[in-house]
């Protein structure tokens, strides 16, 4: 069964007196353990789509099912609980909490959201710290590490709760190309190890090539779906 | 909870200067209130102590209507011997009473054989009176610290005006309740200062001499002054006393006695009340100071950390925990200000006590200011500050917890 089923999704925003149609009848399915990218120019609807999948916003029309849950039906508290148990987030600006160390940032969702027991917490964090290569930096604060290191910590934080899906909005936008490749490869490796679905948005064509499934968006619609290995077909149906 | 507290503290330390400034404001407020409460409380306690322990006693019992006519010292409103004895017996059984003193008060003419003037006299049993108003002896500036039969204690200004010294003979002339006049010669045993300032005209004689001057066939009593073991239980004790005496003396639904605490007998009760009102307003200022300081800091904290709030919410932090996080920051500011303010305040009070500051009250010179904070007052101030800090953080914390993550994450 697909992890995500989007059916005829519309999203409108009111900007002053004008209604902006950010998404216009988008439909797609994403299988578990996929490595997916939403690609398109600025304003094409990538971030809007990620926000809807991430339960941070609700569609104006259409049905969006994530992990067998119709997310439009969730209220504020249920949305928070759903995000905490099913989703992980990686942000363009890393968004680490500056008053917490690397270790504590990764620990945060386990403590504040999932209430995981201390022994299991420690085991999970140390495993991920080693996996993302940050074990020796665990006591440093975000202000003391580089952008690439911050994004590695953010990846660990997103994965520590064992989510089914990790959403990354422009995760490499603030990184140099070498670090960007390293971060994408790390995400892919984590997908391989943990069978977690990764969806990331980008407009960096070099990074796009690393995705296994690519949805191309233009003006709020999916104009193409490309599969790794050359398979490509028009999805703007 | 500990983790929330840890994050809250680190967030406060993140803006050290601002936290220090806000905590300093709270500290100044706490110090100011603490010192004011202690000094005004000490002054009030000393003032009340002087009035009750050197003159009035804590509670007085009179025949109904006596206090309304107290300036005339009406002899026809005295308590008869049987009533006085019964009151004495009832008071003697009360465990919360330290001492009681029956008084026979009357107005008379004071003569030094050359000239005469009017005087108010208190007929007392010296031993009982000095137990009931122990500071009375401290008012005696010259002569013996007690009186025997045939002796009189006279006010200083009267002694000065009439050129009378200790050991001189004087005559007291008084009219009894039947209208006949009688006189008796006394020896001046001592000269005493007034409690509330110049102009005092109260003298003291032995109660048996007073009865003799007034030609009373059996001793009558104008009032019974009572000293309690615990002054802090003044009102409950007065109520209890009234209950006991009502049970004994009520007849045909009428109670022939009246019971007054010192507050009903001295205008200085209004000064004490005014001090209480001032203390209340000072506490109110502290509330405003803490409210504005903490509210200001917390509003800024929420505004500056909107993206962090968005991140926490996006990760799945329940709104209640975000609310608790910001409220803990406000709480911590309040606790910090209270601890520092309490410490500094107590230090200042200690210094004031060590410095031996004196002041004058009425004729009493060089009264030592001994500041003291009631532990309950300290707790009240601490609770006010901490509670107000939490209340001040409520609105910003609520705003943070209700923030839409998508809006917060977009914030620049």
Coordinates of C-alpha atoms in Angstrom, one line a residue:
Chain A
X1 CA 0.0 0.0 0.0
X2 CA 1.4 3.5 -0.9
X3 CA 2.7 5.6 2.0
X4 CA 1.2 8.7 0.5
X5 CA -1.9 9.0 -1.7
X6 CA -2.7 12.5 -2.9
X7 CA -5.9 12.9 -4.9
X8 CA -6.8 16.1 -6.7
X9 CA -5.2 18.3 -4.1
X10 CA -5.9 22.0 -4.3
X11 CA -4.4 24.7 -2.1
X12 CA -5.5 28.3 -2.4
X13 CA -4.0 31.3 -0.4
X14 CA -5.6 34.6 0.1
X15 CA -3.1 37.4 -0.5
X16 CA -4.9 40.7 0.1
X17 CA -7.8 40.6 -2.3
X18 CA -6.2 38.1 -4.6
X19 CA -6.6 34.3 -4.3
X20 CA -3.4 32.5 -5.2
X21 CA -3.8 28.9 -6.4
X22 CA -0.6 27.3 -5.1
X23 CA -1.7 23.7 -6.0
X24 CA -4.2 22.9 -8.7
X25 CA -5.4 19.3 -8.7
X26 CA -2.2 17.5 -7.8
X27 CA -2.4 13.7 -7.5
X28 CA 0.3 11.1 -6.9
X29 CA 1.3 8.1 -4.9
X30 CA 4.6 7.5 -3.1
X31 CA 5.6 4.0 -2.0
X32 CA 7.4 3.3 1.4
X33 CA 11.2 3.5 1.5
X34 CA 11.3 5.7 -1.6
X35 CA 13.8 8.5 -2.2
X36 CA 11.7 11.2 -3.8
X37 CA 12.3 14.7 -5.0
X38 CA 9.9 17.5 -5.8
X39 CA 11.6 19.7 -8.4
X40 CA 10.6 23.0 -9.9
X41 CA 11.2 26.7 -10.0
X42 CA 10.4 29.0 -7.1
X43 CA 6.6 29.4 -6.7
X44 CA 5.9 26.1 -8.4
X45 CA 4.3 24.7 -5.2
X46 CA 7.0 22.4 -3.9
X47 CA 7.1 23.8 -0.4
X48 CA 3.3 24.0 -0.3
X49 CA 3.1 20.3 -1.2
X50 CA 5.7 19.4 1.5
X51 CA 3.8 21.4 4.1
X52 CA 0.6 19.6 3.3
X53 CA 2.3 16.2 3.4
X54 CA 4.0 17.3 6.6
X55 CA 0.7 18.0 8.3
X56 CA 1.7 21.6 8.8
X57 CA -1.1 22.9 6.5
X58 CA -4.4 21.6 5.1
X59 CA -5.5 21.3 1.5
X60 CA -8.3 23.5 0.3
X61 CA -9.8 20.6 -1.6
X62 CA -8.9 17.0 -2.4
X63 CA -7.8 14.1 -0.2
X64 CA -4.3 13.6 1.2
X65 CA -3.6 10.3 3.0
X66 CA -0.3 9.9 4.8
X67 CA 0.5 6.7 6.6
X68 CA -3.1 5.6 6.2
X69 CA -4.4 8.9 7.8
X70 CA -6.5 11.5 6.2
X71 CA -4.5 14.5 7.4
X72 CA -7.2 17.0 6.6
X73 CA -9.3 15.5 9.4
X74 CA -6.7 16.1 12.1
X75 CA -7.2 18.9 14.6
X76 CA -4.3 21.0 16.0
X77 CA -3.3 18.5 18.7
X78 CA -3.8 15.5 16.6
X79 CA -1.6 17.1 13.9
X80 CA 1.2 17.7 16.4
X81 CA 0.9 14.1 17.6
X82 CA 0.9 12.7 14.1
X83 CA 4.0 14.7 13.1
X84 CA 5.7 13.6 16.3
X85 CA 5.1 9.9 15.7
X86 CA 5.1 9.5 11.9
X87 CA 7.2 12.3 10.4
X88 CA 10.7 13.8 10.5
X89 CA 11.6 17.2 9.2
X90 CA 14.8 18.6 7.8
X91 CA 14.8 22.4 7.2
X92 CA 16.7 24.5 4.7
X93 CA 18.1 26.6 7.7
X94 CA 18.7 23.5 9.8
X95 CA 16.6 24.9 12.6
X96 CA 18.5 23.4 15.4
X97 CA 17.6 24.7 18.9
X98 CA 20.6 27.0 19.7
X99 CA 20.5 26.4 23.5
X100 CA 20.8 22.6 23.1
X101 CA 24.0 20.7 22.3
X102 CA 24.2 18.4 19.3
X103 CA 23.3 15.4 21.5
X104 CA 20.4 17.3 23.1
X105 CA 19.0 18.5 19.8
X106 CA 18.8 14.9 18.6
X107 CA 17.4 13.9 22.0
X108 CA 14.7 16.6 21.9
X109 CA 11.9 14.8 20.0
X110 CA 12.5 11.6 22.0
X111 CA 12.1 13.6 25.3
X112 CA 9.5 16.1 24.4
X113 CA 7.4 14.3 21.9
X114 CA 7.7 10.5 22.3
X115 CA 8.8 10.1 26.0
X116 CA 11.3 7.3 25.1
X117 CA 13.0 5.7 28.2
X118 CA 16.5 6.9 28.9
X119 CA 18.4 3.7 27.9
X120 CA 16.7 3.4 24.6
X121 CA 17.1 7.1 24.0
X122 CA 20.8 6.9 24.6
X123 CA 21.2 3.9 22.3
X124 CA 19.2 5.5 19.5
X125 CA 21.1 8.8 19.7
X126 CA 24.5 7.3 19.8
X127 CA 23.8 5.0 16.9
X128 CA 22.6 8.0 14.8
X129 CA 25.5 10.2 15.9
X130 CA 27.9 7.5 14.7
X131 CA 25.8 7.1 11.5
X132 CA 25.9 10.8 10.6
X133 CA 29.6 11.1 11.7
X134 CA 28.9 13.5 14.6
X135 CA 29.8 11.4 17.6
X136 CA 32.9 13.5 18.4
X137 CA 30.9 16.7 18.1
X138 CA 28.0 15.7 20.4
X139 CA 28.7 18.2 23.1
X140 CA 29.0 21.2 20.9
X141 CA 26.3 23.8 20.4
X142 CA 24.9 24.6 16.9
X143 CA 26.8 27.8 16.9
X144 CA 30.1 25.9 17.2
X145 CA 29.7 23.6 14.1
X146 CA 29.6 24.2 10.3
X147 CA 26.5 24.3 8.1
X148 CA 27.1 20.8 6.8
X149 CA 27.5 19.4 10.3
X150 CA 24.3 21.2 11.3
X151 CA 22.4 19.5 8.5
X152 CA 23.8 16.1 9.6
X153 CA 22.5 16.8 13.1
X154 CA 19.1 17.8 11.6
X155 CA 19.0 14.5 9.7
X156 CA 19.8 12.6 12.9
X157 CA 17.1 14.5 14.7
X158 CA 14.6 13.7 12.0
X159 CA 15.4 10.0 12.0
X160 CA 15.7 9.4 15.8
X161 CA 12.0 9.0 16.3
X162 CA 11.9 6.2 13.6
X163 CA 9.5 8.1 11.4
X164 CA 8.0 6.5 8.3
X165 CA 8.6 9.6 6.3
X166 CA 11.2 12.4 6.4
X167 CA 10.4 15.7 4.6
X168 CA 13.3 17.9 3.6
X169 CA 12.6 21.3 2.2
X170 CA 15.6 22.5 0.2
X171 CA 18.0 20.7 2.5
X172 CA 21.1 21.6 0.5
X173 CA 20.2 25.2 -0.3
X174 CA 22.6 26.7 2.3
X175 CA 25.4 24.2 1.6
X176 CA 28.3 24.2 -0.8
X177 CA 28.0 21.6 -3.6
X178 CA 30.4 19.1 -2.0
X179 CA 28.6 19.2 1.3
X180 CA 25.2 19.1 -0.5
X181 CA 26.2 15.8 -2.1
X182 CA 27.4 14.4 1.2
X183 CA 24.1 15.3 2.9
X184 CA 22.0 13.8 0.1
X185 CA 24.2 10.7 0.1
X186 CA 23.8 10.5 3.9
X187 CA 20.0 10.7 3.5
X188 CA 20.1 8.0 0.9
X189 CA 22.2 5.8 3.1
X190 CA 19.8 6.3 6.0
X191 CA 16.9 5.4 3.7
X192 CA 18.8 2.2 2.9
X193 CA 19.5 1.4 6.5
X194 CA 16.2 2.3 8.1
X195 CA 13.8 1.9 5.1
X196 CA 12.5 5.4 5.8
X197 CA 10.9 7.3 3.0
X198 CA 12.6 10.6 2.1
X199 CA 11.0 13.4 0.2
X200 CA 13.0 16.5 -0.5
X201 CA 12.4 19.5 -2.6
X202 CA 15.1 21.3 -4.5
X203 CA 15.8 23.3 -7.6
X204 CA 19.4 22.3 -7.8
X205 CA 19.6 20.1 -10.9
X206 CA 22.8 18.4 -9.8
X207 CA 21.2 17.2 -6.6
X208 CA 18.0 16.2 -8.4
X209 CA 19.9 13.4 -10.1
X210 CA 20.4 11.7 -6.8
X211 CA 16.6 11.1 -6.4
X212 CA 15.1 7.8 -7.4
X213 CA 11.6 9.3 -8.1
X214 CA 11.3 12.9 -9.3
X215 CA 8.1 14.9 -9.5
X216 CA 8.5 18.0 -11.6
X217 CA 6.1 20.9 -10.6
X218 CA 5.2 24.0 -12.5
X219 CA 2.6 26.5 -11.5
X220 CA 1.0 24.3 -8.9
X221 CA 0.7 21.2 -11.0
X222 CA 2.9 18.1 -11.5
X223 CA 4.1 18.1 -15.0
X224 CA 6.2 15.0 -15.0
X225 CA 7.2 12.0 -12.9
X226 CA 10.6 10.6 -13.6
X227 CA 11.9 7.3 -12.3
X228 CA 15.6 6.6 -11.9
X229 CA 16.9 4.7 -14.9
X230 CA 15.2 6.8 -17.5
X231 CA 11.6 6.0 -17.1
X232 CA 9.7 9.2 -17.5
X233 CA 6.0 9.9 -18.1
X234 CA 3.7 12.8 -18.0
X235 CA 1.8 13.0 -14.7
X236 CA -0.1 16.2 -15.4
X237 CA -3.2 14.3 -15.8
Chain B
X1 CA 9.6 18.8 33.5
X2 CA 13.3 19.0 34.4
X3 CA 14.1 19.1 30.7
X4 CA 11.7 22.0 30.1
X5 CA 13.2 23.8 33.1
X6 CA 16.7 23.2 31.7
X7 CA 15.8 24.6 28.3
X8 CA 14.0 27.6 30.0
X9 CA 17.1 28.4 32.1
X10 CA 19.4 28.1 29.1
X11 CA 17.1 30.5 27.1
X12 CA 17.3 33.0 30.0
X13 CA 21.1 32.7 30.1
X14 CA 21.2 33.1 26.3
X15 CA 20.2 36.8 26.8
X16 CA 22.3 37.4 29.9
X17 CA 22.1 41.2 30.0
X18 CA 18.4 41.3 29.5
X19 CA 17.8 38.6 32.1
X20 CA 20.1 40.4 34.5
X21 CA 18.3 43.7 34.0
X22 CA 14.8 42.2 34.5
X23 CA 16.0 40.2 37.5
X24 CA 17.6 43.4 38.9
X25 CA 14.3 45.3 38.5
X26 CA 12.5 42.5 40.4
X27 CA 15.3 42.4 43.0
X28 CA 15.0 46.2 43.6
X29 CA 11.2 45.8 44.0
X30 CA 11.6 43.0 46.4
X31 CA 14.3 44.8 48.4
X32 CA 12.2 48.0 48.6
X33 CA 9.1 46.2 49.7
X34 CA 10.9 44.0 52.2
X35 CA 12.7 47.0 53.8
X36 CA 9.6 49.1 53.8
X37 CA 7.5 46.3 55.3
X38 CA 10.2 45.6 57.9
X39 CA 10.8 49.3 58.9
X40 CA 7.1 50.3 58.9
X41 CA 6.2 47.1 60.6
X42 CA 8.8 47.7 63.3
X43 CA 7.7 51.3 63.7
X44 CA 4.1 50.3 63.9
X45 CA 4.9 47.5 66.4
X46 CA 6.9 49.9 68.5
X47 CA 4.2 52.5 68.4
X48 CA 1.5 50.1 69.3
X49 CA 3.8 48.6 72.0
X50 CA 4.3 52.0 73.5
X51 CA 0.6 52.8 73.6
X52 CA -0.6 49.4 74.8
X53 CA 2.3 48.5 77.1
X54 CA 2.7 51.9 78.7
X55 CA -0.8 53.1 78.9
X56 CA -3.9 51.3 77.5
X57 CA -3.2 47.6 77.8
X58 CA -4.3 45.3 74.9
X59 CA -8.0 45.2 75.7
X60 CA -10.2 47.2 78.1
X61 CA -13.6 46.3 79.6
X62 CA -16.0 49.0 80.6
X63 CA -19.6 49.4 81.6
X64 CA -21.7 50.1 78.5
X65 CA -21.6 53.7 77.6
X66 CA -18.4 54.5 79.5
X67 CA -16.1 54.9 76.4
X68 CA -18.6 57.4 74.8
X69 CA -18.2 59.6 77.9
X70 CA -14.6 58.8 78.7
X71 CA -13.5 62.4 78.5
X72 CA -15.8 63.2 81.5
X73 CA -14.6 60.2 83.5
X74 CA -18.2 59.5 84.6
X75 CA -18.4 58.0 88.0
X76 CA -21.9 56.9 87.5
X77 CA -20.8 54.5 84.8
X78 CA -18.4 52.5 87.0
X79 CA -18.6 48.8 87.4
X80 CA -19.9 47.8 90.9
X81 CA -17.8 45.6 93.2
X82 CA -19.7 42.4 92.4
X83 CA -19.4 42.8 88.6
X84 CA -15.7 43.7 88.9
X85 CA -15.0 40.7 91.1
X86 CA -16.9 38.4 88.6
X87 CA -15.0 39.9 85.7
X88 CA -11.7 39.3 87.6
X89 CA -12.7 35.7 88.2
X90 CA -13.5 35.1 84.5
X91 CA -10.4 36.7 83.3
X92 CA -8.3 34.7 85.8
X93 CA -9.5 31.5 84.2
X94 CA -8.5 32.5 80.7
X95 CA -5.2 30.9 79.6
X96 CA -4.4 33.5 77.0
X97 CA -4.4 36.4 79.4
X98 CA -1.0 37.5 80.9
X99 CA -2.4 40.0 83.4
X100 CA -5.3 42.3 84.1
X101 CA -5.6 45.5 86.0
X102 CA -8.7 47.1 87.4
X103 CA -8.6 51.0 87.4
X104 CA -10.7 53.6 89.0
X105 CA -10.5 56.8 87.0
X106 CA -11.6 60.2 88.1
X107 CA -11.0 63.8 87.5
X108 CA -9.8 66.1 90.3
X109 CA -8.1 69.2 91.4
X110 CA -4.4 69.2 91.9
X111 CA -3.1 71.7 94.4
X112 CA 0.5 72.5 95.6
X113 CA -1.0 74.7 98.4
X114 CA -0.2 77.8 96.3
X115 CA -2.1 77.1 93.1
X116 CA -4.3 74.4 91.7
X117 CA -5.1 72.8 88.3
X118 CA -7.1 69.9 87.0
X119 CA -5.8 66.4 86.8
X120 CA -7.0 63.0 85.5
X121 CA -6.2 60.2 88.0
X122 CA -6.0 56.5 87.7
X123 CA -6.5 54.5 90.9
X124 CA -4.5 51.3 90.4
X125 CA -3.1 48.3 92.2
X126 CA 0.5 49.0 91.3
X127 CA 1.7 45.4 91.1
X128 CA -1.2 44.4 88.7
X129 CA -0.9 47.6 86.7
X130 CA 2.8 47.2 86.1
X131 CA 2.2 43.6 85.0
X132 CA -0.5 44.7 82.6
X133 CA 1.3 47.8 81.2
X134 CA 5.0 46.9 81.8
X135 CA 6.4 49.9 80.1
X136 CA 4.6 52.2 82.5
X137 CA 7.6 52.2 84.8
X138 CA 9.8 53.3 81.9
X139 CA 7.7 56.5 81.7
X140 CA 8.7 57.4 85.3
X141 CA 11.6 59.8 84.7
X142 CA 12.2 60.8 88.3
X143 CA 11.5 59.2 91.7
X144 CA 10.3 55.7 92.6
X145 CA 9.4 53.2 89.9
X146 CA 6.3 52.3 91.9
X147 CA 3.7 53.9 94.2
X148 CA 2.5 53.0 97.7
X149 CA -0.6 54.2 99.4
X150 CA -0.5 57.9 100.1
X151 CA 1.7 58.5 97.1
X152 CA 1.1 59.9 93.7
X153 CA 2.8 59.8 90.2
X154 CA 2.2 63.0 88.4
X155 CA 2.8 64.0 84.7
X156 CA 6.0 65.9 84.0
X157 CA 4.5 69.0 82.4
X158 CA 2.1 69.4 85.4
X159 CA 5.1 69.0 87.8
X160 CA 7.0 71.6 85.9
X161 CA 4.1 74.0 85.6
X162 CA 3.2 73.7 89.3
X163 CA 6.9 73.6 90.4
X164 CA 6.4 70.3 92.2
X165 CA 9.3 67.9 92.8
X166 CA 9.6 64.3 94.0
X167 CA 8.9 64.2 97.7
X168 CA 6.7 67.3 97.8
X169 CA 3.2 67.1 99.3
X170 CA 0.2 67.9 97.2
X171 CA -3.5 67.7 97.7
X172 CA -6.1 66.1 95.4
X173 CA -9.6 67.3 95.7
X174 CA -12.4 65.4 93.8
X175 CA -16.2 65.4 93.7
X176 CA -17.8 62.0 94.2
X177 CA -20.9 60.8 92.3
X178 CA -23.2 62.1 95.0
X179 CA -21.8 65.6 94.4
X180 CA -19.9 66.0 97.7
X181 CA -16.3 67.1 97.6
X182 CA -13.4 65.5 99.4
X183 CA -9.7 66.0 99.5
X184 CA -6.6 64.0 100.4
X185 CA -2.9 64.8 100.8
X186 CA -0.4 62.8 98.8
X187 CA 3.4 62.7 98.5
X188 CA 4.8 62.9 95.0
X189 CA 6.5 59.5 94.5
X190 CA 7.5 60.1 90.9
X191 CA 7.2 62.2 87.8
X192 CA 6.3 60.6 84.6
X193 CA 6.4 61.4 80.9
X194 CA 3.4 61.1 78.6
X195 CA 3.2 58.4 75.9
X196 CA 2.0 60.4 73.0
X197 CA 3.7 63.8 73.6
X198 CA 3.4 66.9 75.8
X199 CA 0.2 67.7 77.4
X200 CA -0.5 64.5 79.3
X201 CA -2.6 65.1 82.4
X202 CA -2.8 61.5 83.7
X203 CA -1.5 60.7 87.2
X204 CA -1.6 57.5 89.2
X205 CA -2.6 56.8 92.8
X206 CA -3.2 53.6 94.7
X207 CA -6.7 52.4 94.0
X208 CA -7.6 52.4 97.7
X209 CA -6.6 56.0 98.0
X210 CA -8.8 56.8 94.9
X211 CA -11.8 55.0 96.6
X212 CA -11.1 57.0 99.7
X213 CA -11.0 60.4 97.9
X214 CA -14.3 59.4 96.2
X215 CA -15.8 58.2 99.5
X216 CA -16.9 54.9 98.0
X217 CA -18.5 52.6 100.5
X218 CA -17.3 49.7 98.4
X219 CA -14.7 49.8 95.6
X220 CA -16.0 50.5 92.1
X221 CA -14.1 50.0 88.9
X222 CA -14.0 52.3 85.8
X223 CA -12.2 49.8 83.6
X224 CA -10.3 46.6 83.5
X225 CA -7.2 46.7 81.3
X226 CA -6.1 43.3 80.0
X227 CA -2.7 42.2 78.7
X228 CA -2.7 39.1 76.4
X229 CA 0.1 36.5 76.3
X230 CA 0.0 36.7 72.4
X231 CA -0.7 40.1 71.0
X232 CA -1.0 38.6 67.5
X233 CA -4.2 36.9 68.7
X234 CA -5.8 40.2 69.8
X235 CA -9.0 39.9 67.9
X236 CA -9.8 36.2 68.5
X237 CA -9.0 36.8 72.2
X238 CA -11.3 39.9 72.3
X239 CA -14.1 37.8 70.6
X240 CA -13.5 35.0 73.1
X241 CA -13.6 37.4 76.0
X242 CA -16.8 38.9 74.8
X243 CA -18.3 35.5 74.4
X244 CA -17.4 34.5 78.0
X245 CA -18.6 37.8 79.5
X246 CA -21.8 37.8 77.4
X247 CA -22.6 34.3 78.8
X248 CA -22.1 35.6 82.3
X249 CA -23.6 39.0 82.2
X250 CA -26.3 39.1 79.5
X251 CA -29.7 39.7 80.9
X252 CA -33.0 40.3 79.0
X253 CA -31.1 40.3 75.8
X254 CA -28.9 43.2 77.0
X255 CA -25.2 43.1 77.6
X256 CA -24.1 45.6 80.2
X257 CA -20.4 45.7 79.3
X258 CA -18.3 46.9 76.4
X259 CA -15.1 45.4 75.3
X260 CA -12.6 47.3 73.2
X261 CA -9.2 46.4 71.8
X262 CA -6.6 49.2 71.9
X263 CA -7.7 50.2 68.4
X264 CA -11.0 51.3 69.6
X265 CA -9.4 53.5 72.3
X266 CA -6.6 55.3 70.6
X267 CA -6.4 57.5 67.6
X268 CA -3.0 55.9 66.8
X269 CA -4.9 53.0 65.4
X270 CA -5.6 55.2 62.4
X271 CA -1.9 55.8 62.0
X272 CA -1.3 52.0 62.1
X273 CA -4.1 51.5 59.6
X274 CA -2.5 54.1 57.3
X275 CA 0.8 52.3 57.5
X276 CA -1.0 49.1 56.5
X277 CA -2.6 50.9 53.5
X278 CA 0.8 52.3 52.5
X279 CA 2.2 48.8 52.7
X280 CA -0.6 47.5 50.5
X281 CA 0.1 50.2 47.9
X282 CA 3.8 49.5 48.0
X283 CA 3.0 45.8 47.4
X284 CA 0.8 46.9 44.5
X285 CA 3.7 48.8 43.0
X286 CA 5.8 45.7 43.3
X287 CA 3.1 43.7 41.4
X288 CA 3.1 46.3 38.6
X289 CA 6.9 46.4 38.4
X290 CA 7.2 42.6 38.2
X291 CA 4.2 42.4 35.8
X292 CA 5.6 44.9 33.3
X293 CA 9.2 43.7 33.5
X294 CA 8.4 40.0 33.0
X295 CA 5.7 40.7 30.4
X296 CA 8.1 42.9 28.4
X297 CA 10.8 40.2 28.5
X298 CA 8.5 37.4 27.6
X299 CA 6.9 39.2 24.7
X300 CA 10.3 39.9 23.3
X301 CA 11.4 36.3 24.0
X302 CA 8.4 34.9 22.0
X303 CA 8.9 37.5 19.2
X304 CA 12.6 36.7 18.8
X305 CA 12.1 32.9 18.9
X306 CA 9.2 32.5 16.5
X307 CA 11.1 30.2 14.2
X308 CA 12.3 28.1 17.1
X309 CA 8.7 27.8 18.2
X310 CA 7.8 26.8 14.7
X311 CA 10.5 24.2 14.7
X312 CA 9.4 22.8 18.0
X313 CA 5.8 22.7 16.9
X314 CA 6.7 21.1 13.5
X315 CA 8.7 18.4 15.3
X316 CA 5.5 17.5 17.2
X317 CA 6.0 19.3 20.5
X318 CA 2.5 19.5 22.1
X319 CA 1.2 23.0 22.5
X320 CA 1.0 22.5 26.3
X321 CA 4.8 21.9 26.5
X322 CA 5.5 25.0 24.5
X323 CA 3.2 26.9 26.9
X324 CA 5.0 25.4 29.9
X325 CA 8.4 26.2 28.5
X326 CA 7.7 29.9 28.3
X327 CA 5.9 30.0 31.6
X328 CA 8.9 28.4 33.2
X329 CA 11.1 31.2 31.9
X330 CA 8.8 33.8 33.5
X331 CA 8.7 31.7 36.7
X332 CA 12.5 31.4 36.7
X333 CA 12.8 35.2 36.4
X334 CA 10.5 35.6 39.4
X335 CA 12.3 33.0 41.5
X336 CA 15.7 34.6 40.6
X337 CA 14.5 38.1 41.5
X338 CA 12.9 36.8 44.7
X339 CA 16.0 34.9 45.8
X340 CA 18.4 37.8 45.1
X341 CA 16.0 40.4 46.4
X342 CA 15.2 38.4 49.5
X343 CA 18.9 38.0 50.2
X344 CA 19.8 41.6 49.6
X345 CA 16.7 42.8 51.6
X346 CA 17.6 40.7 54.6
X347 CA 21.2 41.9 54.4
X348 CA 20.0 45.5 54.5
X349 CA 17.7 44.8 57.4
X350 CA 20.6 43.2 59.2
X351 CA 22.7 46.3 58.6
X352 CA 19.9 48.5 59.8
X353 CA 19.7 46.5 63.0
X354 CA 23.5 46.5 63.5
X355 CA 23.6 50.3 62.9
X356 CA 21.3 50.9 66.0
X357 CA 19.1 53.6 64.4
X358 CA 17.0 55.5 67.0
X359 CA 14.0 57.7 66.7
X360 CA 11.6 59.6 69.0
X361 CA 7.9 58.9 69.5
X362 CA 6.1 61.4 71.6
X363 CA 8.0 61.9 74.8
X364 CA 9.9 58.7 74.3
X365 CA 13.4 59.6 73.1
X366 CA 15.9 57.3 71.4
X367 CA 13.7 54.4 70.7
X368 CA 15.7 51.8 68.9
X369 CA 14.6 50.8 65.4
X370 CA 14.6 47.0 65.4
X371 CA 13.6 45.9 62.0
X372 CA 12.0 42.5 61.7
X373 CA 10.3 40.7 58.9
X374 CA 7.5 38.4 59.8
X375 CA 8.2 35.1 57.9
X376 CA 4.6 35.2 56.6
X377 CA 5.3 38.7 55.1
X378 CA 8.4 37.3 53.5
X379 CA 6.5 34.3 52.1
X380 CA 3.7 36.6 50.9
X381 CA 6.1 38.9 49.0
X382 CA 7.8 35.9 47.5
X383 CA 4.5 34.3 46.5
X384 CA 3.3 37.6 45.0
X385 CA 6.4 38.0 42.9
X386 CA 6.5 34.4 41.7
X387 CA 2.8 34.3 41.0
X388 CA 2.8 37.7 39.1
X389 CA 5.8 36.4 37.1
X390 CA 3.9 33.4 36.0
X391 CA 0.8 35.4 35.2
X392 CA 2.9 37.9 33.2
X393 CA 4.3 35.1 31.1
X394 CA 0.9 33.5 30.5
X395 CA -0.2 35.7 27.6
X396 CA 3.1 35.5 25.6
X397 CA 3.4 31.7 26.4
X398 CA -0.2 31.2 25.3
X399 CA 0.6 33.1 22.1
X400 CA 3.7 30.9 21.5
X401 CA 1.7 27.7 22.1
X402 CA -1.1 28.7 19.7
X403 CA 1.3 29.7 16.9
X404 CA 0.7 27.9 13.6
X405 CA 4.0 26.0 12.8
X406 CA 3.8 26.9 9.2
X407 CA 3.4 30.6 9.9
X408 CA 6.1 30.5 12.6
X409 CA 8.6 28.7 10.2
X410 CA 8.1 31.3 7.5
X411 CA 8.8 34.1 10.0
X412 CA 11.9 36.1 9.1

